[in-house]
Coordinates of C-alpha atoms and ligand atoms in Angstrom, one line a residue:
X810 CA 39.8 41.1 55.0
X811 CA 37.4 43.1 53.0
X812 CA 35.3 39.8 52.6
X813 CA 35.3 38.9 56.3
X814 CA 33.0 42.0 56.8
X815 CA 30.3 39.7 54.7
X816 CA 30.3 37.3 57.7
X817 CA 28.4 38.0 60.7
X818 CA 28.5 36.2 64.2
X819 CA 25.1 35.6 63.9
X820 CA 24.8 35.8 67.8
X821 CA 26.6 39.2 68.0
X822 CA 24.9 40.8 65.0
X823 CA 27.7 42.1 63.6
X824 CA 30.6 41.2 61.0
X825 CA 33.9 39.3 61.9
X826 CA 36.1 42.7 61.4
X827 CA 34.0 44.7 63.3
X828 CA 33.9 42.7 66.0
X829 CA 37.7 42.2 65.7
X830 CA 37.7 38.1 65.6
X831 CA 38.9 37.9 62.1
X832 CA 43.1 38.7 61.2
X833 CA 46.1 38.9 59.9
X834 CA 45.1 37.3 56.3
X835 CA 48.1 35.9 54.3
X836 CA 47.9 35.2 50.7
X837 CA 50.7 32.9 49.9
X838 CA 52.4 33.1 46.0
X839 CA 50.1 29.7 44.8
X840 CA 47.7 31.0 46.4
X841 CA 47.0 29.4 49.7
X842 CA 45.5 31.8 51.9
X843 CA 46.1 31.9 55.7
X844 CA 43.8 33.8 58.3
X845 CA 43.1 34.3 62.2
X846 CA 39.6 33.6 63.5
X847 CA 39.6 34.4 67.1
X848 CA 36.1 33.2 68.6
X849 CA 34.5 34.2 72.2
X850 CA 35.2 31.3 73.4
X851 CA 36.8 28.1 71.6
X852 CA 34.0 25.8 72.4
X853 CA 31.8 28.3 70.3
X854 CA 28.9 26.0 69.1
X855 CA 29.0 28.7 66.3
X856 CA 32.1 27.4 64.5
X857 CA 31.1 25.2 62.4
X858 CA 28.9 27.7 60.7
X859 CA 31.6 30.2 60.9
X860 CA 33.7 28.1 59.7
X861 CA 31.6 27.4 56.4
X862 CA 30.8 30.6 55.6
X863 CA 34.7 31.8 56.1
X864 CA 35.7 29.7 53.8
X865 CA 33.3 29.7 51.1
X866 CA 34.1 33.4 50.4
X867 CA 37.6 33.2 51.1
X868 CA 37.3 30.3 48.7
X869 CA 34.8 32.4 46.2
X870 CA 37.6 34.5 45.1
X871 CA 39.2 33.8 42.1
X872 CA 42.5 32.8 42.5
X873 CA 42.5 31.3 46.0
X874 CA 43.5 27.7 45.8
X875 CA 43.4 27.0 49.2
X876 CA 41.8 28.5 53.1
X877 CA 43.5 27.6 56.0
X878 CA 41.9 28.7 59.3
X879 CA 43.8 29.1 62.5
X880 CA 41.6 29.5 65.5
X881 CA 42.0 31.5 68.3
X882 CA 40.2 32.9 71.7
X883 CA 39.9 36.5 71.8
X884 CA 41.9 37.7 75.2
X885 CA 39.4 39.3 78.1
X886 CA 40.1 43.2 76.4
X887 CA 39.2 42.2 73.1
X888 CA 36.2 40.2 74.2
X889 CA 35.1 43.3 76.4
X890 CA 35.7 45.3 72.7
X891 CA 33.8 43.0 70.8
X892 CA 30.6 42.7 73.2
X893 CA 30.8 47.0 73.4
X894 CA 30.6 46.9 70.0
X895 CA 27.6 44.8 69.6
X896 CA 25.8 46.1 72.3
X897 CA 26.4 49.7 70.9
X898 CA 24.4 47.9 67.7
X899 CA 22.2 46.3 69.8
X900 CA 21.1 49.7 71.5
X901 CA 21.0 51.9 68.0
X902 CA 18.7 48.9 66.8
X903 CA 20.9 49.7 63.4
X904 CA 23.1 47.0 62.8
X905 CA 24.1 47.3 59.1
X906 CA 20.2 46.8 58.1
X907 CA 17.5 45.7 59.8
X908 CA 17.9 41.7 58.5
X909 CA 18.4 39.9 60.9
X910 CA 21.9 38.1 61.3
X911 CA 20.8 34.5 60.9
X912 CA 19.3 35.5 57.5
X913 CA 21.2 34.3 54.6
X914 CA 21.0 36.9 52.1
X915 CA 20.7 36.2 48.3
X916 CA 20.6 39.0 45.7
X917 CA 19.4 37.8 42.3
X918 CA 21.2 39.9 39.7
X919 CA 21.3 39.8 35.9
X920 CA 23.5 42.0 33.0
X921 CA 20.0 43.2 31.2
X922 CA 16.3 42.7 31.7
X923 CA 14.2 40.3 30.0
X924 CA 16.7 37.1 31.0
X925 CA 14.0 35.7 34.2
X926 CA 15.6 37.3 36.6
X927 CA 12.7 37.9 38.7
X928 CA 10.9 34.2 37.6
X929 CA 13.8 32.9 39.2
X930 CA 13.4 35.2 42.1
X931 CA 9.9 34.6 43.0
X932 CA 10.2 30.7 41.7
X933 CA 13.4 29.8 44.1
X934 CA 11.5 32.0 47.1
X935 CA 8.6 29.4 46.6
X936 CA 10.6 26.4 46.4
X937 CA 12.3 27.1 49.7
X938 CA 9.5 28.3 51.2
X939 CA 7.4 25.3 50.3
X940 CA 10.5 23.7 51.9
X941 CA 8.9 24.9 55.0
X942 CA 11.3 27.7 55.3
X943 CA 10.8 31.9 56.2
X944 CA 11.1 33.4 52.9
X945 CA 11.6 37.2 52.7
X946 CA 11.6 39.0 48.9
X947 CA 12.7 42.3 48.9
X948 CA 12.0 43.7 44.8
X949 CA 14.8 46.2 44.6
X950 CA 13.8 46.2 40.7
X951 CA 12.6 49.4 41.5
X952 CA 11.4 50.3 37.8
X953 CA 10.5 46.9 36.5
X954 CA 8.9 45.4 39.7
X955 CA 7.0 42.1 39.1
X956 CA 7.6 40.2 42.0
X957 CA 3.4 41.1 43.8
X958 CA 2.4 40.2 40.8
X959 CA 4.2 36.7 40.2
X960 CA 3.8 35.9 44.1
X961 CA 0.1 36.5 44.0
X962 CA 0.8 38.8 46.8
X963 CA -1.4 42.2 46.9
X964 CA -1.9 45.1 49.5
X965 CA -0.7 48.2 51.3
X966 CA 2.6 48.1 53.2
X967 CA 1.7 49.4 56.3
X968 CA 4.0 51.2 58.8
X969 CA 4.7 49.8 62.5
X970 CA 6.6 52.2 64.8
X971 CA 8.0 53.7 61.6
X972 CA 9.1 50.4 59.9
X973 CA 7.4 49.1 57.0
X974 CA 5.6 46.1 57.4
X975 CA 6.2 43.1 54.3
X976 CA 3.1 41.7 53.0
X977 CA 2.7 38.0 53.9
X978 CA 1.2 34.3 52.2
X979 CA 2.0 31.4 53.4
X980 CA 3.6 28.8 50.9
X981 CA 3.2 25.2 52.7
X982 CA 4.3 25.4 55.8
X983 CA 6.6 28.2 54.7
X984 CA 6.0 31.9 54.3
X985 CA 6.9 34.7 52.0
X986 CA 7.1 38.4 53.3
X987 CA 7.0 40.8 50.5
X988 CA 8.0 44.3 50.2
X989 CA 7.8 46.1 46.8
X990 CA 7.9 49.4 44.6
X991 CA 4.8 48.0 43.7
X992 CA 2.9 48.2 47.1
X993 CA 3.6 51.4 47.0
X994 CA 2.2 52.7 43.1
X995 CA -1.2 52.2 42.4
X996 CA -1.0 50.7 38.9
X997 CA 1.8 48.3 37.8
X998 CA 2.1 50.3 34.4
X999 CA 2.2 54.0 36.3
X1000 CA 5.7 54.9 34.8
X1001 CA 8.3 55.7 37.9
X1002 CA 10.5 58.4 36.5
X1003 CA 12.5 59.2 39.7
X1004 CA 15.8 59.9 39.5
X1005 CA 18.9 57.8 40.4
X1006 CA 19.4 59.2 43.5
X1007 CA 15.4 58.7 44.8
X1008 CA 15.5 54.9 43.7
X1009 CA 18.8 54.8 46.1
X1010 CA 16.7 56.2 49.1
X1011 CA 13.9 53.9 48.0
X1012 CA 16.4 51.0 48.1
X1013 CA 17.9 52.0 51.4
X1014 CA 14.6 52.2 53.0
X1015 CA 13.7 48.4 51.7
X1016 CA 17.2 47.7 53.7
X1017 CA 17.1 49.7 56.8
X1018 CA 13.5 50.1 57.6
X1019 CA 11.5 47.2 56.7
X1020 CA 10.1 45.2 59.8
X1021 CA 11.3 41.7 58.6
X1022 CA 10.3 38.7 61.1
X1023 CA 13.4 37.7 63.3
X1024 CA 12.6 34.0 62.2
X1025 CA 13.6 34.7 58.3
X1026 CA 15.8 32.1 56.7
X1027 CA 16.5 34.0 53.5
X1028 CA 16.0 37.0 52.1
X1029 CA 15.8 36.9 48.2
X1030 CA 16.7 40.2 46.5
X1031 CA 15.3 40.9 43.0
X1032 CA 18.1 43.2 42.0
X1033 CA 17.5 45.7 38.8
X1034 CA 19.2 44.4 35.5
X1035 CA 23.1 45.8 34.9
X1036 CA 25.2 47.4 37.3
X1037 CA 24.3 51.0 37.9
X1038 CA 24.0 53.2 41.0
X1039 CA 21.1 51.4 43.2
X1040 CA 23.0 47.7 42.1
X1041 CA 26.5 49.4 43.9
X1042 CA 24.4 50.9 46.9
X1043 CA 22.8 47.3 47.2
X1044 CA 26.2 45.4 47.0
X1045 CA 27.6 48.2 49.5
X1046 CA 25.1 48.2 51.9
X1047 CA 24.6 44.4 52.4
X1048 CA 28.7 43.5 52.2
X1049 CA 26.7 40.0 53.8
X1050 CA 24.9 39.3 50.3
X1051 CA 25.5 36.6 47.9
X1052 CA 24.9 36.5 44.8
X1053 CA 23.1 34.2 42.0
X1054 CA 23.4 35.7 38.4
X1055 CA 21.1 34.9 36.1
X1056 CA 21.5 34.4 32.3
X1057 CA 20.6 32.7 29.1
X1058 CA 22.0 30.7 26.7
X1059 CA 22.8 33.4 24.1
X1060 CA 26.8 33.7 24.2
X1061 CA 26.0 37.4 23.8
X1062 CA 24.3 37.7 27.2
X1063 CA 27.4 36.4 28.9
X1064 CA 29.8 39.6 29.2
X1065 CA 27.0 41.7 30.3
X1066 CA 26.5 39.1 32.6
X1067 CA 30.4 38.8 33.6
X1068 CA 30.2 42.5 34.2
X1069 CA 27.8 41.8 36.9
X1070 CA 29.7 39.2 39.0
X1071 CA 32.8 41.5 38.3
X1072 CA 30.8 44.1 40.7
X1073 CA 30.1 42.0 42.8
X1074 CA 33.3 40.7 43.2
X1075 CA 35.0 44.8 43.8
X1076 CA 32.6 45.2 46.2
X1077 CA 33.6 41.8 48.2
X1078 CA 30.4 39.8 47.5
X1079 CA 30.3 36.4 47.1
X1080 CA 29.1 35.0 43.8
X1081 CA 26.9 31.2 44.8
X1082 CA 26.4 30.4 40.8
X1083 CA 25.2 30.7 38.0
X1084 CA 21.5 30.0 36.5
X1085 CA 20.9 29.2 32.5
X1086 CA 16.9 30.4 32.2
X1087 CA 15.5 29.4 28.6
X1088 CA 18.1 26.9 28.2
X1089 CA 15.9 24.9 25.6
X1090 CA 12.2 24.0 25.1
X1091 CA 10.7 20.4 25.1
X1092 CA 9.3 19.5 22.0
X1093 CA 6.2 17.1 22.1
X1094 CA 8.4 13.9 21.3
X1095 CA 11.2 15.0 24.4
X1096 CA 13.8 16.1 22.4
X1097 CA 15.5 19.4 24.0
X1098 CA 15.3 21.8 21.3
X1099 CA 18.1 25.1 21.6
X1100 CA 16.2 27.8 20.6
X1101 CA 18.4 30.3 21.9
X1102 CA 21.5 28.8 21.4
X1103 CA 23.6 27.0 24.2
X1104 CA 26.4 27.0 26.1
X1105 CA 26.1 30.8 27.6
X1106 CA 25.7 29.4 31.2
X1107 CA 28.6 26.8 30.9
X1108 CA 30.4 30.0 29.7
X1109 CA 29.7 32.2 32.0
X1110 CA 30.2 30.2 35.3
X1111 CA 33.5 29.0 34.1
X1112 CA 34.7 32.5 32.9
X1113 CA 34.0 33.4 36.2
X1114 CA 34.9 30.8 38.6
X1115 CA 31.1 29.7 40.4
X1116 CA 29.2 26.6 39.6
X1117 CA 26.5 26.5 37.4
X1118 CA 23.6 26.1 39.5
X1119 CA 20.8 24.8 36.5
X1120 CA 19.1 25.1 33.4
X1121 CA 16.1 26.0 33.2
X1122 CA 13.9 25.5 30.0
X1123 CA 11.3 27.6 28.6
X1124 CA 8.0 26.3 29.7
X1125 CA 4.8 28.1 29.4
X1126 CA 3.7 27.2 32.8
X1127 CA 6.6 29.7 34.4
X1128 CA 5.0 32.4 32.6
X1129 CA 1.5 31.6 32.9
X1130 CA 2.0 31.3 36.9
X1131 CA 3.9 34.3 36.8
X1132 CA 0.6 35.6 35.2
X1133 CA -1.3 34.0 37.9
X1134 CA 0.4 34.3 41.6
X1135 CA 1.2 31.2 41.4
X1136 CA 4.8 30.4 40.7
X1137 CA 5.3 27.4 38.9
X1138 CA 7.9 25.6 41.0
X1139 CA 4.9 24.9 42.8
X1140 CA 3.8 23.1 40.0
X1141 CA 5.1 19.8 38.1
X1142 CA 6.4 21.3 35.0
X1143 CA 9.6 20.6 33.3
X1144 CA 11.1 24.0 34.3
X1145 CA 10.1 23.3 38.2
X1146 CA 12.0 20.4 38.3
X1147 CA 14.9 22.3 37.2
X1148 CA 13.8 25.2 39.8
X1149 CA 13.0 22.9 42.4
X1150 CA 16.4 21.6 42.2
X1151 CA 18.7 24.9 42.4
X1152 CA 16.0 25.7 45.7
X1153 CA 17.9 22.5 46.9
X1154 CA 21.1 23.5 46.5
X1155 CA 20.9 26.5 47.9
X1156 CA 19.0 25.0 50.8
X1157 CA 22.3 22.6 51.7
X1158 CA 24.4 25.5 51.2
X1159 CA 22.7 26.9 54.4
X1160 CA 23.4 25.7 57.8
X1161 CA 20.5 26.4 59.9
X1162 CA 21.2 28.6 63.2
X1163 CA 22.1 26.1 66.0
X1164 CA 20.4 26.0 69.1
X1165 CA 22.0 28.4 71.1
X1166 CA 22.3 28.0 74.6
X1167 CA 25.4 29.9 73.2
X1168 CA 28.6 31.2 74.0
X1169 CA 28.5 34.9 72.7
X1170 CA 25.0 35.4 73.9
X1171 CA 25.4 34.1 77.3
X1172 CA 28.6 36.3 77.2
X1173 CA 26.9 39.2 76.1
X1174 CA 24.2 39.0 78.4
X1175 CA 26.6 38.5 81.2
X1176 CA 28.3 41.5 80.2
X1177 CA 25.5 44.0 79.6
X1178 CA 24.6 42.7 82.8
X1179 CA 27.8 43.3 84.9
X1180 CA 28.8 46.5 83.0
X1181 CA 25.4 48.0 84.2
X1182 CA 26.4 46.8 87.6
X1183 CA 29.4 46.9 88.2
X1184 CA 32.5 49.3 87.0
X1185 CA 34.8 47.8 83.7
X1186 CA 36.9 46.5 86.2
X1187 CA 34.5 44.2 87.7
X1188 CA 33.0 43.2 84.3
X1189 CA 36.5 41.8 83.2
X1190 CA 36.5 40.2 86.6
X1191 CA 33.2 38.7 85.2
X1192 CA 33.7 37.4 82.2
X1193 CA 37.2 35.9 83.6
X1194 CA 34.8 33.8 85.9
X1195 CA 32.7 33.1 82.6
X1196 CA 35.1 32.0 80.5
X1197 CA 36.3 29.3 83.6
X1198 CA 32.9 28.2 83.6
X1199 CA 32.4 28.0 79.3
X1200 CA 36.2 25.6 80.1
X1201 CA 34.6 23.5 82.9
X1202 CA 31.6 22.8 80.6
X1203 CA 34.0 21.9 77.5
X1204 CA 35.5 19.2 79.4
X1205 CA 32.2 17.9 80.8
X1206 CA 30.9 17.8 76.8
X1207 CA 34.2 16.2 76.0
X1208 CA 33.8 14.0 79.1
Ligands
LIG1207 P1 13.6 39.9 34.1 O1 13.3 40.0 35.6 O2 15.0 39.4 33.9 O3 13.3 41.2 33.4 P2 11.2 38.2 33.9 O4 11.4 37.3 35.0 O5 10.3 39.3 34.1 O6 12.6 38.8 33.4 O7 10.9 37.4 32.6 C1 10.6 37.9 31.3 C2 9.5 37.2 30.7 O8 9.9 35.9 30.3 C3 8.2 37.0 31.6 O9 7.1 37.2 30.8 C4 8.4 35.6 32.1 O10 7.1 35.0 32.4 C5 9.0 34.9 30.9 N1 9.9 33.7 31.3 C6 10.9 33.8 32.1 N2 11.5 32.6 32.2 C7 10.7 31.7 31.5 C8 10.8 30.3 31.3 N3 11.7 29.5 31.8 N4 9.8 29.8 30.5 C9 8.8 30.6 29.9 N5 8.7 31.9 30.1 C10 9.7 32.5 30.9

């Protein structure tokens, strides 16, 4: 149940438990686990994605061999329930954060520094957003932040109506909105020696109060290295994240990295996979030479139950367009080939919003309508008549 709170009704703005449409999970002895989605209205054109993200946590946890999903339609009360909570989100402007619910949310975590952990960050977030998609970066590596630099994106954040505002470049036709540590120092190297708890507040600001576009696809997280107090705020205060872990090749980076995924994992997170950075370089006659060993990202992703998402070799292209602001995905290297290709998987992982002439909206609209109107009485009256009408239009689809 815990990992139904990760998945939001993208309409509603809110998560499945909140909003009471996901129950009674059963974990049978081999595994098999059994659970109750109750939606709006069973025509929801929303299913299919609910559907996909349901079961790839569900499925994300190890020991689950199987998801079954029985649907159901929430009765008039608990619809009534579900559409007072999101509107009570709706009129605090605070759902969980300020991220909009259609934005798939990636953190990008690693066991210790050094590993690429932000290359990876700022190389997948150009990939897709050369893709053509909204691309938002949030650098939570609050002591070690890179990303400005590596993006090639420089400025002030500003405030709006007391959010901050990201710092935009367009990729393609896509965009990248920026927020960083580092647009808030005025010299990269200035050491920040705040305390645990001010990097928490720092973090929770980049969550809560950052003005991010309603039109984001994904929002990349460069997570600090390890699993200390601002990694568990993170993971608790995005329940919705998923996470890509990042290692290398060295055997010896893998239980570091395994404790990563395992905090993850107690705070209900998905894990998407695993990615092998300076897997092996190219020597001048193509041969793949190991230079720091091989096998750690195999390792890893089986010791921990994700896929292994790539390899990526050492190429002095990622580092000189880290150097640059110009990530070298961009480029034609032998390392963006490798990028380029995890960008894609994670891009077919991600089923775009449908077009919603919806049924929750329509719903909740209705509703905020008659409950203004009318006393709860008549709004139950209401969305009776609604949900006669959502039926009649079923069978004219079906027709
Ligand atoms: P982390 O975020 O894990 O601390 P960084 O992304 O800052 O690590 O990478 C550390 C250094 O290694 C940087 O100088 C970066 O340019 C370089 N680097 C990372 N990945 C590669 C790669 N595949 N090929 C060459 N250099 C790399």
């Amino acid at each position: 149940m815990e990992l139904m709170r990760g998945v939001v009704d993208p309409e509603l703005g809110s998560n499945l438990v909140e909003l009471g449409m996901a129950r009674g999970a059963q974990v049978s002895g081999d595994g098999e686990v059994r659970i109750e989605i109750a939606l709006t209205t069973s025509g929801c054109p929303l299913r299919a994605q609910i559907q996909r993200d349901v079961k790839a946590r569900l499925e994300s946890l190890p020991g689950v061999t199987k998801v079954r999903i029985v649907w159901a339609e929430l009765t008039a009360e608990e619809k009534t329930a579900a559409m007072a909570k999101a509107r009570f989100n709706v009129s605090q402007r605070a759902p969980d954060t300020a991220i909009p619910p259609t934005t798939k949310v990636l953190m990008v975590a690693s066991g210790k520094g050094g590993v690429g952990k932000s290359t990876v960050t700022t190389n997948l977030a150009a990939a897709l957003a050369e893709e053509g998609f909204k691309v938002g970066v949030m650098d939570a590596d609050i002591w070690g932040y890179s990303v400005p630099r590596m993006l090639g994106v420089d400025g002030d954040l500003r405030s709006l109506e007391g959010k901050i505002v990201p710092i935009s470049r367009t990729v393609g036709e896509g965009r990248l909105d920026v927020v960083s540590m580092g647009f808030l120092v005025d010299r990269e190297d200035s050491a920040l020696m705040w305390r645990g708890l001010m990097l928490n507040r720092a973090v929770q600001h980049f969550c809560e109060d950052v003005r991010w576009n309603d039109d984001l696809d994904y929002l990349l997280i460069d997570m600090p290295p390890g699993t200390g107090d601002v990694q568990m705020g993170l993971a608790k205060m995005l329940p919705r994240a998923e996470m890509i872990i990042v290692t290398t090749p060295t055997v010896a980076a893998q239980k570091v990295a395994a404790r990563v995924a395992d905090m993850g994992r107690k705070n209900y997170l998905r894990v998407v996979g695993v990615v092998e950075n300076m897997s092996y370089l190219v020597t001048p006659d193509g041969e793949h030479q190991a230079v720091f060993g091989a096998g750690g990202g195999e390792a890893l992703a089986s010791e921990i139950g994700a896929p292994l998402l790539g390899c990526i070799p050492l190429d002095p292209a990622v580092a000189e367009g880290s150097d640059l602001g110009e990530p070298a995905v961009l480029g034609s290297g032998v390392a963006a080939k490798e990028l380029k290709s995890v960008a894609l998987a994670l891009s077919e992982e991600h089923v775009p919003p449908v077009e919603m002439a919806g049924c929750s909206a329509r719903m909740l609209d209705a509703a905020v309508a008659a409950l203004d109107a009318l006393d709860a009485l008549d709004a139950l009256d209401a969305l009776d008549a609604l949900d006669t009408e959502d039926d009649e239009d079923n069978e004219d689809d079906e027709a």
